[in-house]
XYZ file of C-alpha atoms in Angstrom:
503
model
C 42.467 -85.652 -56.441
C 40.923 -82.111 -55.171
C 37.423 -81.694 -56.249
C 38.305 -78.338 -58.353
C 40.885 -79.731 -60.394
C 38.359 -83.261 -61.695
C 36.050 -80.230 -62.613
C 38.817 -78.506 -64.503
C 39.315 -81.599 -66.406
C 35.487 -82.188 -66.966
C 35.230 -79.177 -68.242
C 38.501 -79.024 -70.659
C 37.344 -78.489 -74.173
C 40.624 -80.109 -75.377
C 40.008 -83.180 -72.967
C 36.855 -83.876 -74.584
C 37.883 -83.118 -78.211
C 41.079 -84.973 -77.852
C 39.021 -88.231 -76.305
C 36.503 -87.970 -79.006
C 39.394 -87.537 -81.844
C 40.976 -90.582 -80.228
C 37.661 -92.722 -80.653
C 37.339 -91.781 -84.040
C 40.383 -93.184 -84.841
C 39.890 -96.630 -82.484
C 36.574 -97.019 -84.551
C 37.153 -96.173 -87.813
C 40.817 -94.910 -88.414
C 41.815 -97.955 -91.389
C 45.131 -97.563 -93.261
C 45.366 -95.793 -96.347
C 44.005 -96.823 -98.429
C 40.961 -98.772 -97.561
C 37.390 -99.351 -98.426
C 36.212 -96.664 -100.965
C 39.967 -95.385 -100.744
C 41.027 -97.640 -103.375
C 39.389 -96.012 -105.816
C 37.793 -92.148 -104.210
C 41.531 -91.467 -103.572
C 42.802 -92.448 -107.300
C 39.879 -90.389 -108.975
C 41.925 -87.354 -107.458
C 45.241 -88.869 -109.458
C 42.924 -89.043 -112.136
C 41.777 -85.155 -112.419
C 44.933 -84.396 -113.462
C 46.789 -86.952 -114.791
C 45.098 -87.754 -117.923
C 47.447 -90.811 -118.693
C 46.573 -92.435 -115.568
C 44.243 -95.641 -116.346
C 43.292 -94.088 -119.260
C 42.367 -97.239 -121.074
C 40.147 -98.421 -117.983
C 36.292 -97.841 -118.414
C 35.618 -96.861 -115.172
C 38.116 -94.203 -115.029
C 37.670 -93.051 -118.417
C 33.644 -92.760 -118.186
C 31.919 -89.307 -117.133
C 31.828 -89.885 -113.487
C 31.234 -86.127 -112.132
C 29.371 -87.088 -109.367
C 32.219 -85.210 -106.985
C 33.592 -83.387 -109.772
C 34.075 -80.626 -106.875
C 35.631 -82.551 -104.518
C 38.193 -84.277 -106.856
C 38.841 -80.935 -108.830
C 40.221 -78.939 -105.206
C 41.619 -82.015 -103.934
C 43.013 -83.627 -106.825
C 45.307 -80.604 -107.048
C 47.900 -81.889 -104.270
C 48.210 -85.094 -105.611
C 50.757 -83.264 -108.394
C 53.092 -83.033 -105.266
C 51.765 -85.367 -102.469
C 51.058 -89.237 -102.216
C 47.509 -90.185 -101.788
C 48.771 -91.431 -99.038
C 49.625 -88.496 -97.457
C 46.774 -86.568 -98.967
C 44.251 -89.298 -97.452
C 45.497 -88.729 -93.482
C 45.459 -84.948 -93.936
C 42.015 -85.268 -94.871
C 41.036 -87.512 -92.964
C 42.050 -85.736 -89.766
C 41.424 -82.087 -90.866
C 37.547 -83.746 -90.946
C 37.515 -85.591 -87.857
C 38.684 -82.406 -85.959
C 36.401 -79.757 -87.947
C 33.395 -82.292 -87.691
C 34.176 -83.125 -84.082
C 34.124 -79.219 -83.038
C 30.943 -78.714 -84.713
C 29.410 -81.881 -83.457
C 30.370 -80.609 -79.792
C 29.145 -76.840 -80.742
C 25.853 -78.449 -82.107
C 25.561 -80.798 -78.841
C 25.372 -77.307 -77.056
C 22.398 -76.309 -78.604
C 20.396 -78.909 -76.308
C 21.876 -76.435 -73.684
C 23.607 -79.860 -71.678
C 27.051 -79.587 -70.442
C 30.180 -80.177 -72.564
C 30.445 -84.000 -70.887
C 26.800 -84.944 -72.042
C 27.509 -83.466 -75.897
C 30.602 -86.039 -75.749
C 29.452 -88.809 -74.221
C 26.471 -88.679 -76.860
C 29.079 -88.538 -79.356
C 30.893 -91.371 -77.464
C 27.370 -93.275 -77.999
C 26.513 -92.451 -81.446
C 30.376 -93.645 -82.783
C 30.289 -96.209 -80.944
C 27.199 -97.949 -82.944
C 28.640 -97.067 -85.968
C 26.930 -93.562 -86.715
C 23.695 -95.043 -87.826
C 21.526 -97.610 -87.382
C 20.532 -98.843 -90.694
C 21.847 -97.741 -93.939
C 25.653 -97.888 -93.644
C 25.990 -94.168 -93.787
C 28.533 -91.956 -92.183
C 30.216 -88.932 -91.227
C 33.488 -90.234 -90.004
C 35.632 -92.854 -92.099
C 37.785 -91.903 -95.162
C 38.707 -88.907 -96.925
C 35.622 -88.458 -99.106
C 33.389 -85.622 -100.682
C 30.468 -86.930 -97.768
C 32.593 -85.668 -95.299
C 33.186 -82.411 -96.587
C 29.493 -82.088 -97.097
C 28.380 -83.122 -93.938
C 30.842 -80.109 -92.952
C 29.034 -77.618 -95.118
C 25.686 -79.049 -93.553
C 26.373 -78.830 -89.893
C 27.950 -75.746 -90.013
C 24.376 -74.137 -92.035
C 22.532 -76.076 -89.390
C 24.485 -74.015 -86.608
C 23.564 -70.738 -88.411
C 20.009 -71.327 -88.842
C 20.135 -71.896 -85.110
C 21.155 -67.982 -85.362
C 18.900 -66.764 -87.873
C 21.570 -66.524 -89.986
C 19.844 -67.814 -92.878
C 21.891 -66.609 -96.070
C 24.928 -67.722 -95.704
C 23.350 -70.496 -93.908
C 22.463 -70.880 -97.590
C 25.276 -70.614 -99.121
C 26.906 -73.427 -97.129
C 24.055 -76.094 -97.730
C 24.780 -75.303 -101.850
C 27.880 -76.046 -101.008
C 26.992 -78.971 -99.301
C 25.216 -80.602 -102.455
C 28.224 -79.495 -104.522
C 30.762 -81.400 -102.593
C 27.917 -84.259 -102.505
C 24.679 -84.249 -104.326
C 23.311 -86.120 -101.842
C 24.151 -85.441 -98.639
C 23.687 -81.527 -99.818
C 20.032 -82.804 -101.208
C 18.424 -84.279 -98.868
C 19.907 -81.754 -96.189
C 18.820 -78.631 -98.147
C 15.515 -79.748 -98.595
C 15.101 -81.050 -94.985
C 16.274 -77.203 -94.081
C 14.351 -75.797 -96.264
C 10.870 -77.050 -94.808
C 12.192 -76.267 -91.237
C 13.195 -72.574 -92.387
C 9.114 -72.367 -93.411
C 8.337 -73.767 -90.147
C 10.270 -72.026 -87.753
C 9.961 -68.500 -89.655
C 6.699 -69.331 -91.567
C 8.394 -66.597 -94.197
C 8.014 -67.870 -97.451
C 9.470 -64.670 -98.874
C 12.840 -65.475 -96.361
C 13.018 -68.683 -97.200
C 12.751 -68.103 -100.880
C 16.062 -65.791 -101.013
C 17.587 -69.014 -98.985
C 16.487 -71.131 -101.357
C 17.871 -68.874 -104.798
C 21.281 -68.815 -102.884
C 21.445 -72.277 -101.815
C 20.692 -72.865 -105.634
C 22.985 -70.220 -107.176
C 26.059 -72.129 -104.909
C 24.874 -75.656 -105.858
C 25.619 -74.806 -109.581
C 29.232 -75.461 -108.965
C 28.261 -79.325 -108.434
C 24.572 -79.547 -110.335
C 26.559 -78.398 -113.947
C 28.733 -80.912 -113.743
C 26.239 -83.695 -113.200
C 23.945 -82.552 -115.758
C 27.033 -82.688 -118.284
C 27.361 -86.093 -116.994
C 23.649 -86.777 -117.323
C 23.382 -85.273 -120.926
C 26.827 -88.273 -121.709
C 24.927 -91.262 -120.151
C 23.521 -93.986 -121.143
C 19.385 -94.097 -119.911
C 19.599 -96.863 -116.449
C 16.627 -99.823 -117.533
C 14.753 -100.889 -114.405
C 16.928 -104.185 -114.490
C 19.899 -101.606 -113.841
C 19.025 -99.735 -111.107
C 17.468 -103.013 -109.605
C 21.190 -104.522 -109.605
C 22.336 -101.572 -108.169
C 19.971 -101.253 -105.622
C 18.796 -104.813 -104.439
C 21.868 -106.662 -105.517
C 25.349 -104.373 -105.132
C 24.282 -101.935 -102.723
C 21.395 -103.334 -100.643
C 22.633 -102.041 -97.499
C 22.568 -98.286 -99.029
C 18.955 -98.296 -101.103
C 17.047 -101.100 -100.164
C 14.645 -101.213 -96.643
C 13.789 -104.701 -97.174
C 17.123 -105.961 -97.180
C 17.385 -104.375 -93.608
C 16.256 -105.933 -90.352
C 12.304 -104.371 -89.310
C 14.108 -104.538 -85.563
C 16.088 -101.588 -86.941
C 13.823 -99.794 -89.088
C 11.370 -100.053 -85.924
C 13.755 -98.741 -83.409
C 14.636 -95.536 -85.855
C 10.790 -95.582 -85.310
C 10.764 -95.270 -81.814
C 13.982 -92.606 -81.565
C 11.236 -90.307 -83.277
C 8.636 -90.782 -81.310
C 10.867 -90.478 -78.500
C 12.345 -87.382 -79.918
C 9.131 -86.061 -80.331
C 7.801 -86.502 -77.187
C 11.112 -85.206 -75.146
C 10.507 -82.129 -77.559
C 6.992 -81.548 -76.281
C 8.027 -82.098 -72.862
C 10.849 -79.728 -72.357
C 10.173 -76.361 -71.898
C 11.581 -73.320 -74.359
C 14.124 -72.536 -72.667
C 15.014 -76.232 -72.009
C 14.751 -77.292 -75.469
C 17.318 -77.205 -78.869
C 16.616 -74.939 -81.504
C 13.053 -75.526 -82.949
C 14.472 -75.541 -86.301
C 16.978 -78.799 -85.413
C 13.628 -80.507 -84.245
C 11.935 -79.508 -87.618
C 15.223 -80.772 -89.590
C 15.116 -84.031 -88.061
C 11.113 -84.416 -88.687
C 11.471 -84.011 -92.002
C 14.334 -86.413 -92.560
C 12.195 -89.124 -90.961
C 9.668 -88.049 -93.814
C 12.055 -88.576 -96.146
C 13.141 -92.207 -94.718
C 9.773 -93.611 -94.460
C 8.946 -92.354 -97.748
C 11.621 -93.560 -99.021
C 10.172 -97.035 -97.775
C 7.174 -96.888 -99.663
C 8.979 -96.032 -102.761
C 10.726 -99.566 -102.023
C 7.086 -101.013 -101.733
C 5.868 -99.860 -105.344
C 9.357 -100.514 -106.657
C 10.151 -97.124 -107.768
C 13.645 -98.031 -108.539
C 14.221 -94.593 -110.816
C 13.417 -92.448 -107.734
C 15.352 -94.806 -104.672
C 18.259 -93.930 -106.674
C 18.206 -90.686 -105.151
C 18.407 -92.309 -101.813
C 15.790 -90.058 -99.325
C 16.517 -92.707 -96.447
C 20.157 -91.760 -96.489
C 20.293 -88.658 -93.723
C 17.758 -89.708 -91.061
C 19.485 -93.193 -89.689
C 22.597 -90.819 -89.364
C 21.087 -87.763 -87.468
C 17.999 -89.668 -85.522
C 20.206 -91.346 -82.930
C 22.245 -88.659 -82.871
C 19.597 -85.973 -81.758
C 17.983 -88.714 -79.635
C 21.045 -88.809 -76.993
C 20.965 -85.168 -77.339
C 17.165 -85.101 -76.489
C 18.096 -87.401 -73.923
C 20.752 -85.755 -72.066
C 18.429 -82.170 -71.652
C 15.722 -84.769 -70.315
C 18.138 -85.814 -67.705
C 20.027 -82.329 -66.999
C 15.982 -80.848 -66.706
C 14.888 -83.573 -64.514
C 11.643 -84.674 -66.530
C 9.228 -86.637 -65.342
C 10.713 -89.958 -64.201
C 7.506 -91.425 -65.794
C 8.708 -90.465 -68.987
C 12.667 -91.088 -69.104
C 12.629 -94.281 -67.194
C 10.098 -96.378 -69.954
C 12.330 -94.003 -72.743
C 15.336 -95.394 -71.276
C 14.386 -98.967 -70.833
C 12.257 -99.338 -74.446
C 16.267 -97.618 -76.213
C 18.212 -100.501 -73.883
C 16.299 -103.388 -75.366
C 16.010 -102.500 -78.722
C 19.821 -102.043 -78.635
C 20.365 -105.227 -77.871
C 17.660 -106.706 -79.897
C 19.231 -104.725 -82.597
C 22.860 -105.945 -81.586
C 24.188 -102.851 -81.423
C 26.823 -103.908 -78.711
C 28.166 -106.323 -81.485
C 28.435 -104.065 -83.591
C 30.895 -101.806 -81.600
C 32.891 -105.000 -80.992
C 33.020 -105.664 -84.760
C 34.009 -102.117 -85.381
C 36.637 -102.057 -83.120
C 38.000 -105.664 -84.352
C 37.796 -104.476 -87.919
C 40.500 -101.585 -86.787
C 42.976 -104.250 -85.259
C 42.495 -106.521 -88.112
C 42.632 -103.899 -91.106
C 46.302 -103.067 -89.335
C 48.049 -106.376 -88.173
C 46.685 -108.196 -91.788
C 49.285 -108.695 -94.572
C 48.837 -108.845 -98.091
C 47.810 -112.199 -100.171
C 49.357 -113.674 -103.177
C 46.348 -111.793 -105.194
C 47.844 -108.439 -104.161
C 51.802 -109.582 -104.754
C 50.073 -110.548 -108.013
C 48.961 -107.016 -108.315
C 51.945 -105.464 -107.915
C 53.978 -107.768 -110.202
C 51.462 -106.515 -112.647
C 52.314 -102.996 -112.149
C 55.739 -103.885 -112.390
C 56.417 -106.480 -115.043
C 53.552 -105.117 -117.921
C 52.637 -102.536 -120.212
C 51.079 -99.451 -119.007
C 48.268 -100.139 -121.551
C 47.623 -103.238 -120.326
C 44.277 -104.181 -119.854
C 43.441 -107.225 -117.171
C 40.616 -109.207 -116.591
C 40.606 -109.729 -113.096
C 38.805 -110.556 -109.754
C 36.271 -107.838 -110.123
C 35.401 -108.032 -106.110
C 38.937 -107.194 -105.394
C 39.119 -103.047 -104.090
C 43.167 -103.174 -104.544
C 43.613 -104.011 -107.837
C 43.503 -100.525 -109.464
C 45.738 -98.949 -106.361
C 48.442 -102.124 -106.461
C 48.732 -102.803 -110.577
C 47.748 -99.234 -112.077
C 46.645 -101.260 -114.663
C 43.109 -101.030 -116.689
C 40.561 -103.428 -115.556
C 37.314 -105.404 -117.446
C 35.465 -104.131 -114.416
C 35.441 -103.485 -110.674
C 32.388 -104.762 -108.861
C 32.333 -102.152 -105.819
C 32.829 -99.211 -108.509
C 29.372 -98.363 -110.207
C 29.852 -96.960 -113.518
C 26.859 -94.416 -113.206
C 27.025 -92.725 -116.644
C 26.167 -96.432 -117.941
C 24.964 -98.669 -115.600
C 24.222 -101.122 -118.152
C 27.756 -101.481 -119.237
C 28.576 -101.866 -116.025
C 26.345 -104.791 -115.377
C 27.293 -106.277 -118.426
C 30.649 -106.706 -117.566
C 29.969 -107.512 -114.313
C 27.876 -110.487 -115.539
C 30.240 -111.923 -117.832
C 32.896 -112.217 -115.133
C 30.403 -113.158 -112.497
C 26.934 -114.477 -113.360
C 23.546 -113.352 -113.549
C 22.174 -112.076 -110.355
C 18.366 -112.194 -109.343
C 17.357 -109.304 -107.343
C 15.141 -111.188 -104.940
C 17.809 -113.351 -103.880
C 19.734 -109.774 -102.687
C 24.150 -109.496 -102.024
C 26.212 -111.244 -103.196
C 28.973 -111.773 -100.883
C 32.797 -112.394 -102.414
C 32.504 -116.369 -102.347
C 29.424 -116.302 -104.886
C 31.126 -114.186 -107.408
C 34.349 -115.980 -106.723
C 32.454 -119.002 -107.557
C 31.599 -118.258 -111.037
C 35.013 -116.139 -112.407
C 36.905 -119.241 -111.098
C 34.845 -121.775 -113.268
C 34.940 -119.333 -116.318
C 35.968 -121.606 -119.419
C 38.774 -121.354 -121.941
C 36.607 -120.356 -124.461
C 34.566 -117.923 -122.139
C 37.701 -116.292 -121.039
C 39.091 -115.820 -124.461
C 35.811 -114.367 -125.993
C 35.945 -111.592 -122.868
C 39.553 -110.947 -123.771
C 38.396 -110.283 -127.686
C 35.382 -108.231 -126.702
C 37.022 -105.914 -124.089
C 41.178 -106.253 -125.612
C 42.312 -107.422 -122.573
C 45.730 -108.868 -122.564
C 46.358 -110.707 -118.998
C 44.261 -112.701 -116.893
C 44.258 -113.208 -112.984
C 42.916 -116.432 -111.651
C 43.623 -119.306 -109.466
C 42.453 -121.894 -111.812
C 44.336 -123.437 -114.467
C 44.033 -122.337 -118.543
C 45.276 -123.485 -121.140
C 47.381 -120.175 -121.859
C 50.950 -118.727 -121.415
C 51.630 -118.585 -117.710
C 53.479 -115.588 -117.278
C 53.710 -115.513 -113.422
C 52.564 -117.560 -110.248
C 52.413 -116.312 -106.595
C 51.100 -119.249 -104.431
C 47.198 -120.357 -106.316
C 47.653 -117.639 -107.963
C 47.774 -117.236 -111.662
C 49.004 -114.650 -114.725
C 48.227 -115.420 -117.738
C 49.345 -113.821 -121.533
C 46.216 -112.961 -123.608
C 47.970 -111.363 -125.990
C 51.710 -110.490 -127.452
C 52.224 -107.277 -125.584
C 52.644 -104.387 -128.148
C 54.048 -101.527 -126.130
C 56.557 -101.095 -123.114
């Protein structure tokens, strides 16, 4: 093939956005729904339905955490599946994320092949290193955010600060946290790289004045709740969502190779010249996410619980790799020092395989294949039977570790384990415990066998004082009561808690 035409090709925008749209979607493109879907995606059915699991307490509770994002979304689903409404979103992200990803890249002044295949890397380890965050996956309020907070990050690259602004208040109304931790992480690199406070203070009052669509919300939401104890927001964070708040629960191989990326980052910084080097407000930005993130590990150390709920390790894992293949690729295009890439290069190759990185891109890829070619169980023919065969009203106490239930049955629930109720996290737990044990925090997850464990050995008398307590009128289970058996699929169990009332 002539010379001129492989160029061509190389340097095809579409090429490169079209291979990078097609990895997203080999990595992380899951039917809908999956994962968070089962219940992000019926929140927006929620908004405006008012009859729609109106007798289930986690739909019912003040959960305005993305009031933003379910209010302008939420609209469609008066005319659209969620279904439907989840693949639109889904790929209206990917593509707006993926062109400002590759317009970012450019700011490390490398050619359009290095911004890709650094994008190529970073998906291909699963975004971050520790922390299970993301930018690409599901239709969520995150991935609006992150929208919001790349493109500021672009305009503060061109001094244009205000509506720079207005986007990053945007940012933390589509996602309080994303939008927090990237507003304040902008906001410190706006003092640095203009060192005027006066500047940055008009950024700041419009960044603000924007984030009142999202903050009002939450402080309604705030001013209905219930006050978290310690022991809550210790289940939350050591027990349910380890992976998200807690540093110890994560391997030190990872925590010290986000070490090293910064270092790293740091020192390619120093090394390339001005006119070599990104943007010294990206290179601020990143600095003081890693403040945040190790921070954030000494609040883990003195067990502030109150103040890890806020989650200040949550950007850096996310952007630190990403910037560091960035960093990398101007190192190589500038030809710096062999001294300095070679060790750089070697010390990245073995802690990504001491951190078992390449595993993970094999898992990721598997978990694609298998979320498409798997059928569904008795449990969710169960679910469905439910959603055909009861009440509306009906209110089921259920496996709580099961995401499909609510999407399958549209029925009420005691409580779903991977759904926190945040305006009472106490409740929550309460629930959760009666259908699933007691949990210690030092002993960490708790993986689906462990609370399968427990709900299966639940009593007679156990089950029927949950069914007076909460007025739940069916049970799910696999093991054998004493009660009216209304339906069997397989192991699996229906049982009649009470005379239904209403059709």
């Amino acid at each position: 093939m002539d010379k001129s035409v492989l160029e061509k090709i190389r340097d095809n925008y579409f090429v490169h956005f079209s291979a990078l749209f097609l990895t997203v979607f080999a990595f992380v493109g899951k039917p809908i729904p999956y994962s968070n879907d089962f219940s992000y995606l019926l929140r927006l059915i929620s908004t405006y339905n008012s009859e729609f699991l109106k007798n289930d307490l986690t739909f019912s509770a003040y959960q305005n955490e993305h009031w933003l994002f379910n209010h302008l979304f939420g609209v469609f689903t008066l005319f659209l599946s969620i279904e439907v409404i989840g693949w639109l979103g889904r790929f209206a992200c990917w593509s707006i994320l993926i062109a400002l990803l590759l317009r970012l890249g450019k700011r490390w002044k490398i050619p359009l092949w290095m911004v890709t295949l650094s994008i190529f890397l970073w998906l291909s380890i699963g975004q971050s290193i520790v922390n299970d965050e993301w930018m690409f996956g599901g239709f969520e309020a995150k991935c609006v955010a992150y929208i919001f907070l790349l493109t500021a990050l672009d305009r503060f690259c061109d001094g244009r600060d205000f509506s720079s602004a207005a986007l990053l208040g945007l940012s933390f109304s589509f996602h309080p946290l994303v939008g927090l931790w990237g507003f304040l992480a902008s906001v410190l690199a706006l003092i640095v790289f203009h060192k005027d406070l006066v500047r940055t203070g008009k950024v700041i009052l419009i960044g603000a004045a924007f984030s009142l669509i999202g903050l009002i919300p939450l402080l309604i939401m705030k001013a209905n709740s219930v006050d978290s104890t310690s022991e809550n927001l210790q289940y939350l964070e050591l027990v349910k969502f380890p992976f998200h708040f807690d540093p110890f629960a994560w391997a030190r191989s990872s925590i010290l190779f986000l070490f090293l990326l910064g270092v790293f980052i740091i020192a390619l910084h120093i090394r390339l010249k001005d006119s070599e080097a990104p943007s010294k407000f990206l290179f601020a930005f990143l600095v003081f996410l890693g403040s945040f993130f190790f921070a954030g590990i000494g609040l883990r150390f003195f067990d502030q619980y109150a103040l890890l709920e806020f989650m200040p390790m949550r950007l850096y894992p996310v952007f630190a790799p990403l910037f560091f293949l960035f960093y990398f690729g101007a190192a190589c295009k500038n030809k710096i020092d062999r001294s300095v890439i070679i060790p750089v290069a070697v010390v990245v190759l073995i802690m990504s395989v001491w951190t078992k990185l390449p595993l993970r891109t094999y898992a990721t890829l598997n978990s694609t294949y298998e979320a498409w070619t798997q059928t569904k169980d008795d449990t969710a023919h169960t679910f469905i039977w439910l959603r055909e065969n009861t009440p509306s009203d009906s209110i089921v106490i259920a496996p709580p570790w099961r995401y499909d239930f609510w999407y399958l049955s549209h029925r009420a629930r005691i409580v779903s384990y991977h759904q926190p109720i945040y305006s009472d996290l106490n409740e929550w737990q309460t629930r959760l415990e009666k259908l699933t044990g007691k949990a210690l925090p030092e002993n960490g997850f708790r993986e689906d066998e462990e609370l399968s464990k427990f709900y299966l050995g639940l009593a007679t008398d156990e089950i029927k004082a949950i069914a007076s307590a909460y007025n739940a009128t069916y049970l799910v289970s696999e093991t054998d009561y004493p009660l009216p058996l209304v339906f069997k699929k397989g192991n699996i169990k229906v049982f009649r808690l009470k005379e239904e009332t209403t059709k």
